[in-house]
Amino acid sequence: MAVTPVAAQFCLAVSDGVASSSHTQHCSKAVVKAISRLWSHNTKPTADAIHQLVNQTKHLYKRHGAAATLAIVVGELNSDRAVKATIMHVGDSRVYWLPKGATQWQCLTRDHNLLNELIDQQVQEQGRQAEFADYNREEMAGSLYSITECFALTSDSSYLSSEAPESISRTMDIDGGDCILVCTDGIHDLVPSHGWQTVSAETDLQHWLITLKNQVYDSDGNAYDNGTAILLRFD
């Protein structure tokens, strides 16, 4: 897509179907449509609000159980015109941050998966606090990456008794020159963030994304999964 300037509040989100059925794309689409509806009504897109909207809609029976992840960034302007970003995610879609002048992207989100739950259990048994570097490990057994939190399509009458997925939210101040990338696992699984290029004020953002896409196709996985990435630079 072409680069689009944004000068006001913004909401950027990616949602990715979880391989639980052959209709997962309908769940990810429902999640994004719910966020769009909430945003257009000036309502904060929380996991609970998204969950309720997704399942107030009647879905075909064959689509019940379709599931999806989410990563979302909402940016607001403070009274002093500084930008405050609220980041929320469910599952293994992620948000990365590149501070101005930094040489490495930093992951801001902790995947909801079995491996990270086991790490939580381990550090609790050891009586210590987990460090962020403990999470989102790579090159582990595939079964350990099973998603433990996601949105799911249910019947229009059962959502009232079902729970919204657990979500993790954080708020941070953004400085001029900082960058944020919101992406699904079809990007970060195939091209880890240490292989991404940095971004400066002179970087052509569209060309940067095209380069990332080519890296995905040239990876060992050869783009076995679909992927979505949104790049944002604060000027």
PDB file of C-alpha atoms in Angstrom:
ATOM      1  CA  MET A   1       0.000   0.000   0.000  1.00  0.00           C
ATOM      2  CA  ALA A   2       1.037   3.597  -0.471  1.00  0.00           C
ATOM      3  CA  VAL A   3       2.458   5.507   2.500  1.00  0.00           C
ATOM      4  CA  THR A   4      -0.330   7.413   4.267  1.00  0.00           C
ATOM      5  CA  PRO A   5       0.341  10.420   6.562  1.00  0.00           C
ATOM      6  CA  VAL A   6      -1.602  10.450   9.851  1.00  0.00           C
ATOM      7  CA  ALA A   7      -1.939  13.658  11.863  1.00  0.00           C
ATOM      8  CA  ALA A   8      -4.583  12.743  14.444  1.00  0.00           C
ATOM      9  CA  GLN A   9      -5.539   9.837  16.675  1.00  0.00           C
ATOM     10  CA  PHE A  10      -4.992   6.509  14.984  1.00  0.00           C
ATOM     11  CA  CYS A  11      -5.789   2.832  15.439  1.00  0.00           C
ATOM     12  CA  LEU A  12      -3.751   0.142  13.663  1.00  0.00           C
ATOM     13  CA  ALA A  13      -4.518  -3.556  14.013  1.00  0.00           C
ATOM     14  CA  VAL A  14      -3.622  -6.922  12.519  1.00  0.00           C
ATOM     15  CA  SER A  15      -5.535 -10.160  13.119  1.00  0.00           C
ATOM     16  CA  ASP A  16      -4.452 -13.632  12.045  1.00  0.00           C
ATOM     17  CA  GLY A  17      -6.454 -16.825  11.834  1.00  0.00           C
ATOM     18  CA  VAL A  18      -5.381 -19.656  14.137  1.00  0.00           C
ATOM     19  CA  ALA A  19      -5.148 -23.073  12.482  1.00  0.00           C
ATOM     20  CA  SER A  20      -8.141 -24.492  14.358  1.00  0.00           C
ATOM     21  CA  SER A  21     -10.497 -24.793  11.391  1.00  0.00           C
ATOM     22  CA  SER A  22     -10.733 -24.125   7.668  1.00  0.00           C
ATOM     23  CA  HIS A  23     -12.664 -20.896   8.291  1.00  0.00           C
ATOM     24  CA  THR A  24     -10.206 -18.918  10.404  1.00  0.00           C
ATOM     25  CA  GLN A  25     -10.149 -16.012   7.951  1.00  0.00           C
ATOM     26  CA  HIS A  26     -13.758 -15.270   8.896  1.00  0.00           C
ATOM     27  CA  CYS A  27     -12.788 -14.811  12.528  1.00  0.00           C
ATOM     28  CA  SER A  28      -9.852 -12.503  11.775  1.00  0.00           C
ATOM     29  CA  LYS A  29     -12.101 -10.457   9.474  1.00  0.00           C
ATOM     30  CA  ALA A  30     -14.784 -10.268  12.187  1.00  0.00           C
ATOM     31  CA  VAL A  31     -12.196  -9.036  14.707  1.00  0.00           C
ATOM     32  CA  VAL A  32     -10.977  -6.234  12.428  1.00  0.00           C
ATOM     33  CA  LYS A  33     -14.557  -5.231  11.530  1.00  0.00           C
ATOM     34  CA  ALA A  34     -15.415  -5.076  15.240  1.00  0.00           C
ATOM     35  CA  ILE A  35     -12.441  -2.783  15.894  1.00  0.00           C
ATOM     36  CA  SER A  36     -13.462  -0.533  12.997  1.00  0.00           C
ATOM     37  CA  ARG A  37     -16.991  -0.307  14.355  1.00  0.00           C
ATOM     38  CA  LEU A  38     -15.808   0.512  17.885  1.00  0.00           C
ATOM     39  CA  TRP A  39     -13.366   3.128  16.597  1.00  0.00           C
ATOM     40  CA  SER A  40     -16.020   4.801  14.453  1.00  0.00           C
ATOM     41  CA  HIS A  41     -18.204   5.106  17.576  1.00  0.00           C
ATOM     42  CA  ASN A  42     -15.346   6.561  19.651  1.00  0.00           C
ATOM     43  CA  THR A  43     -15.275   3.441  21.835  1.00  0.00           C
ATOM     44  CA  LYS A  44     -12.028   2.019  23.176  1.00  0.00           C
ATOM     45  CA  PRO A  45     -11.286  -1.307  21.387  1.00  0.00           C
ATOM     46  CA  THR A  46     -10.762  -3.544  24.419  1.00  0.00           C
ATOM     47  CA  ALA A  47     -10.653  -7.329  24.183  1.00  0.00           C
ATOM     48  CA  ASP A  48     -14.014  -7.566  25.959  1.00  0.00           C
ATOM     49  CA  ALA A  49     -15.692  -5.047  23.627  1.00  0.00           C
ATOM     50  CA  ILE A  50     -14.276  -6.793  20.544  1.00  0.00           C
ATOM     51  CA  HIS A  51     -15.356 -10.197  21.867  1.00  0.00           C
ATOM     52  CA  GLN A  52     -18.924  -9.033  22.386  1.00  0.00           C
ATOM     53  CA  LEU A  53     -19.224  -7.426  18.951  1.00  0.00           C
ATOM     54  CA  VAL A  54     -17.696 -10.423  17.173  1.00  0.00           C
ATOM     55  CA  ASN A  55     -20.187 -12.802  18.706  1.00  0.00           C
ATOM     56  CA  GLN A  56     -23.289 -10.643  18.630  1.00  0.00           C
ATOM     57  CA  THR A  57     -23.200 -11.297  14.910  1.00  0.00           C
ATOM     58  CA  LYS A  58     -24.770 -14.562  13.787  1.00  0.00           C
ATOM     59  CA  HIS A  59     -22.156 -16.755  12.125  1.00  0.00           C
ATOM     60  CA  LEU A  60     -22.693 -19.828  10.012  1.00  0.00           C
ATOM     61  CA  TYR A  61     -22.566 -23.004  12.091  1.00  0.00           C
ATOM     62  CA  LYS A  62     -19.643 -24.382  10.089  1.00  0.00           C
ATOM     63  CA  ARG A  63     -17.582 -21.342  11.118  1.00  0.00           C
ATOM     64  CA  HIS A  64     -18.096 -21.848  14.857  1.00  0.00           C
ATOM     65  CA  GLY A  65     -14.767 -22.432  16.573  1.00  0.00           C
ATOM     66  CA  ALA A  66     -12.780 -20.430  14.014  1.00  0.00           C
ATOM     67  CA  ALA A  67     -10.192 -18.452  15.976  1.00  0.00           C
ATOM     68  CA  ALA A  68      -7.878 -15.474  15.482  1.00  0.00           C
ATOM     69  CA  THR A  69      -5.125 -13.480  17.190  1.00  0.00           C
ATOM     70  CA  LEU A  70      -4.793  -9.701  17.439  1.00  0.00           C
ATOM     71  CA  ALA A  71      -2.180  -6.980  17.829  1.00  0.00           C
ATOM     72  CA  ILE A  72      -3.345  -3.369  18.015  1.00  0.00           C
ATOM     73  CA  VAL A  73      -1.788   0.051  18.578  1.00  0.00           C
ATOM     74  CA  VAL A  74      -3.867   3.119  19.457  1.00  0.00           C
ATOM     75  CA  GLY A  75      -2.120   6.489  19.332  1.00  0.00           C
ATOM     76  CA  GLU A  76      -3.337   9.623  21.086  1.00  0.00           C
ATOM     77  CA  LEU A  77      -2.012  13.173  21.293  1.00  0.00           C
ATOM     78  CA  ASN A  78      -1.416  14.663  24.740  1.00  0.00           C
ATOM     79  CA  SER A  79      -2.076  18.315  25.534  1.00  0.00           C
ATOM     80  CA  ASP A  80       1.590  19.064  24.779  1.00  0.00           C
ATOM     81  CA  ARG A  81       1.221  17.329  21.371  1.00  0.00           C
ATOM     82  CA  ALA A  82       3.289  14.331  22.518  1.00  0.00           C
ATOM     83  CA  VAL A  83       2.158  10.913  21.323  1.00  0.00           C
ATOM     84  CA  LYS A  84       1.070   8.210  23.760  1.00  0.00           C
ATOM     85  CA  ALA A  85       0.626   4.720  22.329  1.00  0.00           C
ATOM     86  CA  THR A  86      -1.520   2.003  23.895  1.00  0.00           C
ATOM     87  CA  ILE A  87      -0.564  -1.498  22.786  1.00  0.00           C
ATOM     88  CA  MET A  88      -2.793  -4.535  23.252  1.00  0.00           C
ATOM     89  CA  HIS A  89      -2.491  -8.065  21.918  1.00  0.00           C
ATOM     90  CA  VAL A  90      -4.028 -11.531  22.065  1.00  0.00           C
ATOM     91  CA  GLY A  91      -2.157 -14.613  20.863  1.00  0.00           C
ATOM     92  CA  ASP A  92       1.090 -14.405  18.896  1.00  0.00           C
ATOM     93  CA  SER A  93       0.578 -11.348  16.706  1.00  0.00           C
ATOM     94  CA  ARG A  94       3.204  -8.875  17.900  1.00  0.00           C
ATOM     95  CA  VAL A  95       4.196  -5.221  18.196  1.00  0.00           C
ATOM     96  CA  TYR A  96       7.833  -4.149  17.803  1.00  0.00           C
ATOM     97  CA  TRP A  97       9.460  -0.803  18.639  1.00  0.00           C
ATOM     98  CA  LEU A  98      12.552   0.842  17.145  1.00  0.00           C
ATOM     99  CA  PRO A  99      13.600   3.896  19.209  1.00  0.00           C
ATOM    100  CA  LYS A 100      15.215   6.736  17.258  1.00  0.00           C
ATOM    101  CA  GLY A 101      18.860   5.917  16.568  1.00  0.00           C
ATOM    102  CA  ALA A 102      18.591   2.304  17.773  1.00  0.00           C
ATOM    103  CA  THR A 103      20.097  -0.522  15.736  1.00  0.00           C
ATOM    104  CA  GLN A 104      17.797  -3.343  16.901  1.00  0.00           C
ATOM    105  CA  TRP A 105      14.015  -3.702  16.983  1.00  0.00           C
ATOM    106  CA  GLN A 106      12.537  -4.517  20.407  1.00  0.00           C
ATOM    107  CA  CYS A 107       9.519  -6.793  20.838  1.00  0.00           C
ATOM    108  CA  LEU A 108       6.906  -5.225  23.139  1.00  0.00           C
ATOM    109  CA  THR A 109       4.492  -8.157  23.378  1.00  0.00           C
ATOM    110  CA  ARG A 110       4.635 -11.534  25.093  1.00  0.00           C
ATOM    111  CA  ASP A 111       2.964 -14.307  23.086  1.00  0.00           C
ATOM    112  CA  HIS A 112       0.037 -16.151  24.620  1.00  0.00           C
ATOM    113  CA  ASN A 113       1.337 -19.658  24.060  1.00  0.00           C
ATOM    114  CA  LEU A 114       2.102 -22.835  25.975  1.00  0.00           C
ATOM    115  CA  LEU A 115       5.853 -22.206  26.041  1.00  0.00           C
ATOM    116  CA  ASN A 116       5.513 -18.825  27.765  1.00  0.00           C
ATOM    117  CA  GLU A 117       3.059 -20.290  30.290  1.00  0.00           C
ATOM    118  CA  LEU A 118       5.609 -22.980  31.133  1.00  0.00           C
ATOM    119  CA  ILE A 119       8.255 -20.276  31.569  1.00  0.00           C
ATOM    120  CA  ASP A 120       5.941 -18.421  33.979  1.00  0.00           C
ATOM    121  CA  GLN A 121       5.469 -21.627  35.936  1.00  0.00           C
ATOM    122  CA  GLN A 122       9.204 -22.274  36.032  1.00  0.00           C
ATOM    123  CA  VAL A 123      10.215 -18.828  37.298  1.00  0.00           C
ATOM    124  CA  GLN A 124       7.465 -18.973  39.920  1.00  0.00           C
ATOM    125  CA  GLU A 125       8.817 -22.289  41.194  1.00  0.00           C
ATOM    126  CA  GLN A 126      12.317 -20.762  41.250  1.00  0.00           C
ATOM    127  CA  GLY A 127      11.044 -17.763  43.205  1.00  0.00           C
ATOM    128  CA  ARG A 128      12.296 -15.176  40.751  1.00  0.00           C
ATOM    129  CA  GLN A 129      10.908 -12.586  38.368  1.00  0.00           C
ATOM    130  CA  ALA A 130      10.914 -13.403  34.676  1.00  0.00           C
ATOM    131  CA  GLU A 131      12.815 -11.150  32.305  1.00  0.00           C
ATOM    132  CA  PHE A 132      11.328 -10.311  28.938  1.00  0.00           C
ATOM    133  CA  ALA A 133      14.216 -12.095  27.231  1.00  0.00           C
ATOM    134  CA  ASP A 134      12.914 -15.351  28.758  1.00  0.00           C
ATOM    135  CA  TYR A 135       9.821 -15.178  26.554  1.00  0.00           C
ATOM    136  CA  ASN A 136       9.132 -15.662  22.830  1.00  0.00           C
ATOM    137  CA  ARG A 137      11.939 -18.144  22.420  1.00  0.00           C
ATOM    138  CA  GLU A 138      12.789 -19.524  19.006  1.00  0.00           C
ATOM    139  CA  GLU A 139      13.768 -22.950  17.656  1.00  0.00           C
ATOM    140  CA  MET A 140      11.696 -24.904  20.194  1.00  0.00           C
ATOM    141  CA  ALA A 141       9.337 -27.833  19.608  1.00  0.00           C
ATOM    142  CA  GLY A 142       6.367 -26.812  17.475  1.00  0.00           C
ATOM    143  CA  SER A 143       3.772 -28.016  19.972  1.00  0.00           C
ATOM    144  CA  LEU A 144       5.082 -25.532  22.554  1.00  0.00           C
ATOM    145  CA  TYR A 145       3.894 -22.658  20.375  1.00  0.00           C
ATOM    146  CA  SER A 146       0.237 -23.676  20.707  1.00  0.00           C
ATOM    147  CA  ILE A 147      -1.896 -20.557  21.205  1.00  0.00           C
ATOM    148  CA  THR A 148      -3.524 -20.314  24.637  1.00  0.00           C
ATOM    149  CA  GLU A 149      -5.575 -17.123  24.104  1.00  0.00           C
ATOM    150  CA  CYS A 150      -7.533 -16.074  21.015  1.00  0.00           C
ATOM    151  CA  PHE A 151     -10.843 -14.735  19.770  1.00  0.00           C
ATOM    152  CA  ALA A 152     -13.277 -17.398  18.563  1.00  0.00           C
ATOM    153  CA  LEU A 153     -16.573 -17.422  16.707  1.00  0.00           C
ATOM    154  CA  THR A 154     -19.469 -18.836  18.706  1.00  0.00           C
ATOM    155  CA  SER A 155     -23.224 -18.916  18.206  1.00  0.00           C
ATOM    156  CA  ASP A 156     -24.989 -15.589  18.713  1.00  0.00           C
ATOM    157  CA  SER A 157     -26.616 -16.888  21.905  1.00  0.00           C
ATOM    158  CA  SER A 158     -23.587 -18.390  23.627  1.00  0.00           C
ATOM    159  CA  TYR A 159     -21.232 -15.387  23.701  1.00  0.00           C
ATOM    160  CA  LEU A 160     -22.948 -14.098  26.849  1.00  0.00           C
ATOM    161  CA  SER A 161     -21.681 -17.103  28.811  1.00  0.00           C
ATOM    162  CA  SER A 162     -18.251 -17.254  27.152  1.00  0.00           C
ATOM    163  CA  GLU A 163     -15.293 -15.214  28.319  1.00  0.00           C
ATOM    164  CA  ALA A 164     -13.282 -12.693  26.343  1.00  0.00           C
ATOM    165  CA  PRO A 165      -9.695 -13.820  25.760  1.00  0.00           C
ATOM    166  CA  GLU A 166      -7.006 -12.678  28.133  1.00  0.00           C
ATOM    167  CA  SER A 167      -5.197  -9.671  26.732  1.00  0.00           C
ATOM    168  CA  ILE A 168      -2.077  -7.763  27.736  1.00  0.00           C
ATOM    169  CA  SER A 169      -2.054  -3.981  27.432  1.00  0.00           C
ATOM    170  CA  ARG A 170       0.633  -1.360  27.971  1.00  0.00           C
ATOM    171  CA  THR A 171       0.967   2.380  27.396  1.00  0.00           C
ATOM    172  CA  MET A 172       4.163   4.159  26.388  1.00  0.00           C
ATOM    173  CA  ASP A 173       5.339   7.584  25.281  1.00  0.00           C
ATOM    174  CA  ILE A 174       6.583   7.861  21.711  1.00  0.00           C
ATOM    175  CA  ASP A 175       9.302  10.268  20.581  1.00  0.00           C
ATOM    176  CA  GLY A 176       9.885  11.735  17.151  1.00  0.00           C
ATOM    177  CA  GLY A 177      11.956   9.366  15.040  1.00  0.00           C
ATOM    178  CA  ASP A 178      10.639   6.248  16.782  1.00  0.00           C
ATOM    179  CA  CYS A 179       9.081   3.468  14.698  1.00  0.00           C
ATOM    180  CA  ILE A 180       6.541   0.741  15.420  1.00  0.00           C
ATOM    181  CA  LEU A 181       5.842  -2.442  13.474  1.00  0.00           C
ATOM    182  CA  VAL A 182       2.623  -4.419  14.008  1.00  0.00           C
ATOM    183  CA  CYS A 183       2.752  -7.892  12.476  1.00  0.00           C
ATOM    184  CA  THR A 184       1.453 -11.462  12.458  1.00  0.00           C
ATOM    185  CA  ASP A 185       3.485 -14.634  12.972  1.00  0.00           C
ATOM    186  CA  GLY A 186       3.751 -15.114   9.211  1.00  0.00           C
ATOM    187  CA  ILE A 187       6.322 -12.296   9.387  1.00  0.00           C
ATOM    188  CA  HIS A 188       8.236 -12.701  12.659  1.00  0.00           C
ATOM    189  CA  ASP A 189       8.396 -16.516  12.532  1.00  0.00           C
ATOM    190  CA  LEU A 190      10.138 -16.490   9.149  1.00  0.00           C
ATOM    191  CA  VAL A 191      12.260 -13.345   9.511  1.00  0.00           C
ATOM    192  CA  PRO A 192      13.189 -12.647  13.158  1.00  0.00           C
ATOM    193  CA  SER A 193      13.470  -8.986  14.086  1.00  0.00           C
ATOM    194  CA  HIS A 194      17.284  -9.064  14.287  1.00  0.00           C
ATOM    195  CA  GLY A 195      17.200  -9.471  10.506  1.00  0.00           C
ATOM    196  CA  TRP A 196      15.061  -6.396   9.873  1.00  0.00           C
ATOM    197  CA  GLN A 197      16.529  -3.180   8.546  1.00  0.00           C
ATOM    198  CA  THR A 198      16.558  -0.055  10.676  1.00  0.00           C
ATOM    199  CA  VAL A 199      14.492   3.007   9.742  1.00  0.00           C
ATOM    200  CA  SER A 200      15.653   6.622   9.545  1.00  0.00           C
ATOM    201  CA  ALA A 201      13.968   9.872   8.550  1.00  0.00           C
ATOM    202  CA  GLU A 202      15.171   9.261   4.978  1.00  0.00           C
ATOM    203  CA  THR A 203      13.915   5.669   4.698  1.00  0.00           C
ATOM    204  CA  ASP A 204      11.347   4.944   1.990  1.00  0.00           C
ATOM    205  CA  LEU A 205       8.764   3.128   4.109  1.00  0.00           C
ATOM    206  CA  GLN A 206       7.116   1.340   1.208  1.00  0.00           C
ATOM    207  CA  HIS A 207      10.486   0.080  -0.018  1.00  0.00           C
ATOM    208  CA  TRP A 208      11.290  -1.064   3.542  1.00  0.00           C
ATOM    209  CA  LEU A 209       8.134  -3.201   3.611  1.00  0.00           C
ATOM    210  CA  ILE A 210       8.825  -4.604   0.141  1.00  0.00           C
ATOM    211  CA  THR A 211      12.288  -5.608   1.345  1.00  0.00           C
ATOM    212  CA  LEU A 212      10.750  -7.347   4.370  1.00  0.00           C
ATOM    213  CA  LYS A 213       8.299  -9.174   2.104  1.00  0.00           C
ATOM    214  CA  ASN A 214      11.186 -10.358  -0.069  1.00  0.00           C
ATOM    215  CA  GLN A 215      13.046 -11.532   3.049  1.00  0.00           C
ATOM    216  CA  VAL A 216       9.996 -13.637   3.979  1.00  0.00           C
ATOM    217  CA  TYR A 217       9.892 -15.243   0.533  1.00  0.00           C
ATOM    218  CA  ASP A 218      13.644 -15.859   0.584  1.00  0.00           C
ATOM    219  CA  SER A 219      13.599 -17.395   4.086  1.00  0.00           C
ATOM    220  CA  ASP A 220      13.986 -21.086   4.862  1.00  0.00           C
ATOM    221  CA  GLY A 221      10.222 -21.286   5.302  1.00  0.00           C
ATOM    222  CA  ASN A 222       9.586 -19.800   1.838  1.00  0.00           C
ATOM    223  CA  ALA A 223       6.502 -17.895   3.025  1.00  0.00           C
ATOM    224  CA  TYR A 224       4.621 -21.013   4.166  1.00  0.00           C
ATOM    225  CA  ASP A 225       2.202 -18.782   6.102  1.00  0.00           C
ATOM    226  CA  ASN A 226       0.310 -15.642   5.217  1.00  0.00           C
ATOM    227  CA  GLY A 227       1.582 -12.467   6.853  1.00  0.00           C
ATOM    228  CA  THR A 228       0.586  -8.895   7.574  1.00  0.00           C
ATOM    229  CA  ALA A 229       2.871  -6.033   8.625  1.00  0.00           C
ATOM    230  CA  ILE A 230       2.140  -2.360   9.315  1.00  0.00           C
ATOM    231  CA  LEU A 231       5.096   0.034   9.671  1.00  0.00           C
ATOM    232  CA  LEU A 232       4.659   3.376  11.432  1.00  0.00           C
ATOM    233  CA  ARG A 233       7.260   6.149  11.724  1.00  0.00           C
ATOM    234  CA  PHE A 234       6.744   9.132  14.017  1.00  0.00           C
ATOM    235  CA  ASP A 235       8.097  12.323  12.412  1.00  0.00           C
TER     236      ASP A 235
END
